[in-house]
Amino acid sequence: MTEKALRLKAYTATEETESEKQHVVLSFRIKPDNMVTVYRKKIEGMIFDFDEEEYFDDFSPSEGECIYQGFPEITRSFAKICDFDVETGATYAYWVKTENSGGRITGPVGVKVRDPRVWWHFDKIMDRMYALENAYENASCIPVGETVTHKPLVALFAGNRERLIAATGAIHAAESGPEILLSCVEYLLKHHSALLEKVGIAILPSVNADMREEVVCGLPRYYRVNKNGVDLNRNFSANWEEVGTGYGLSTDDPKCETYRGPYPFSEPETKAVAEFIRITNPKVILSYHALACITGDGMLCAKSMADDENHMQRIKGIASSYSSGFRTKAQDSTSDPNIPYPHCSAGSLGEWSYQNGYYSLDLELWSGGCLDYFADSKKDLTTAEMLERNILLHQNGIVSLMTYLSENT
Ligand SMILES: [Zn+2]
């Protein structure tokens, strides 16, 4: 977040120790010999997926506490002040007052201190991928593109290259993906090498890596779009010109969180996904959605697939094999059979995959049965324990799907 006058930004940083302790960094531009005062207020009640940045404007520094007063060190015109006294899970608003500007106060900027065990930093994701490549002969990393800010987008392959599941994560920044997918591939490499010889898996765990990292580093609200403000899951060249109005938003409006972009494949991340699919030529595509690092086995498939009985039949088999593994582990006896819902809209990966002859499913968190346990993830209240439990279910779902694919070519 930026406040224009001082270019004030607030973000979290994580210590590279076992405890991964976090602090908030305030960075701002300032002239030398300028006394600075920092105010902070802990914010209760902000609703993820509902409240916008403007939510913070309602607060005033007089409600906050003074946490710093002095003359900060300046490097290349910028001062950095760290707040070490922060709680994981808490949201804060910060203001900065500078004496030389007549005591002008800049802010507030909001920052949420997220648990780095739940929300993995980009570096951690990359480290894990290359560690698996180094540790296992049947694992390898392949670059498929980059993000708007030139972060590398790297896919991890494990097992059989001829018969693959391709899985993408975090195409929407604040949703699920890297934590589940990397944990699942690590589990498969450790415990299912024979099955991996029959059916491999390739993952592109954090498609929207730029904005994902900003969310990990404290952007308090829910984000879907990439750094250019484009919903990557509306940017594919499948009925792209059709304007969608889901969630009461319009895909041709650059101000909306479902903005489809200026033209199909305008975004480097969308191109990277297409390249990823091209080189994997997968038997099944899985795309992980739902808020705050957790998802269920609620399945969506392409809208235009609804009348294609053959395709639907095969998709049902794929979905139910995943669900049977997922739900056995969840001991979920209450749920009805999982039937994919044709809902992926114009410009989505699901629709584009179908039009290119692939079997593709989005995974969403639908409530009911065992999944009530995860309902708090919608409010950005995912804990490390919830995530761990969710990963176990997906491990079982993927093993079940791989087994199904090994028997049903
Ligand atoms: Zn999504």
JSON list of C-alpha atoms in Angstrom, two decimals, residues 7 27-32 73-80:
[
{"chain": "A", "resi": 7, "resn": "ARG", "atom": "CA", "xyz": [5.40, 6.95, -0.49]},
{"chain": "A", "resi": 27, "resn": "SER", "atom": "CA", "xyz": [9.12, 2.48, 4.75]},
{"chain": "A", "resi": 28, "resn": "PHE", "atom": "CA", "xyz": [8.78, 6.13, 3.70]},
{"chain": "A", "resi": 29, "resn": "ARG", "atom": "CA", "xyz": [10.62, 8.94, 1.93]},
{"chain": "A", "resi": 30, "resn": "ILE", "atom": "CA", "xyz": [11.88, 11.71, 4.17]},
{"chain": "A", "resi": 31, "resn": "LYS", "atom": "CA", "xyz": [14.38, 14.60, 4.36]},
{"chain": "A", "resi": 32, "resn": "PRO", "atom": "CA", "xyz": [17.24, 14.46, 6.92]},
{"chain": "A", "resi": 73, "resn": "GLU", "atom": "CA", "xyz": [18.26, 6.54, 9.94]},
{"chain": "A", "resi": 74, "resn": "ILE", "atom": "CA", "xyz": [17.88, 7.43, 6.26]},
{"chain": "A", "resi": 75, "resn": "THR", "atom": "CA", "xyz": [19.19, 5.38, 3.36]},
{"chain": "A", "resi": 76, "resn": "ARG", "atom": "CA", "xyz": [18.83, 6.79, -0.17]},
{"chain": "A", "resi": 77, "resn": "SER", "atom": "CA", "xyz": [16.11, 9.19, 1.02]},
{"chain": "A", "resi": 78, "resn": "PHE", "atom": "CA", "xyz": [14.08, 6.44, 2.67]},
{"chain": "A", "resi": 79, "resn": "ALA", "atom": "CA", "xyz": [13.58, 5.71, 6.36]},
{"chain": "A", "resi": 80, "resn": "LYS", "atom": "CA", "xyz": [12.64, 2.29, 7.67]}
]
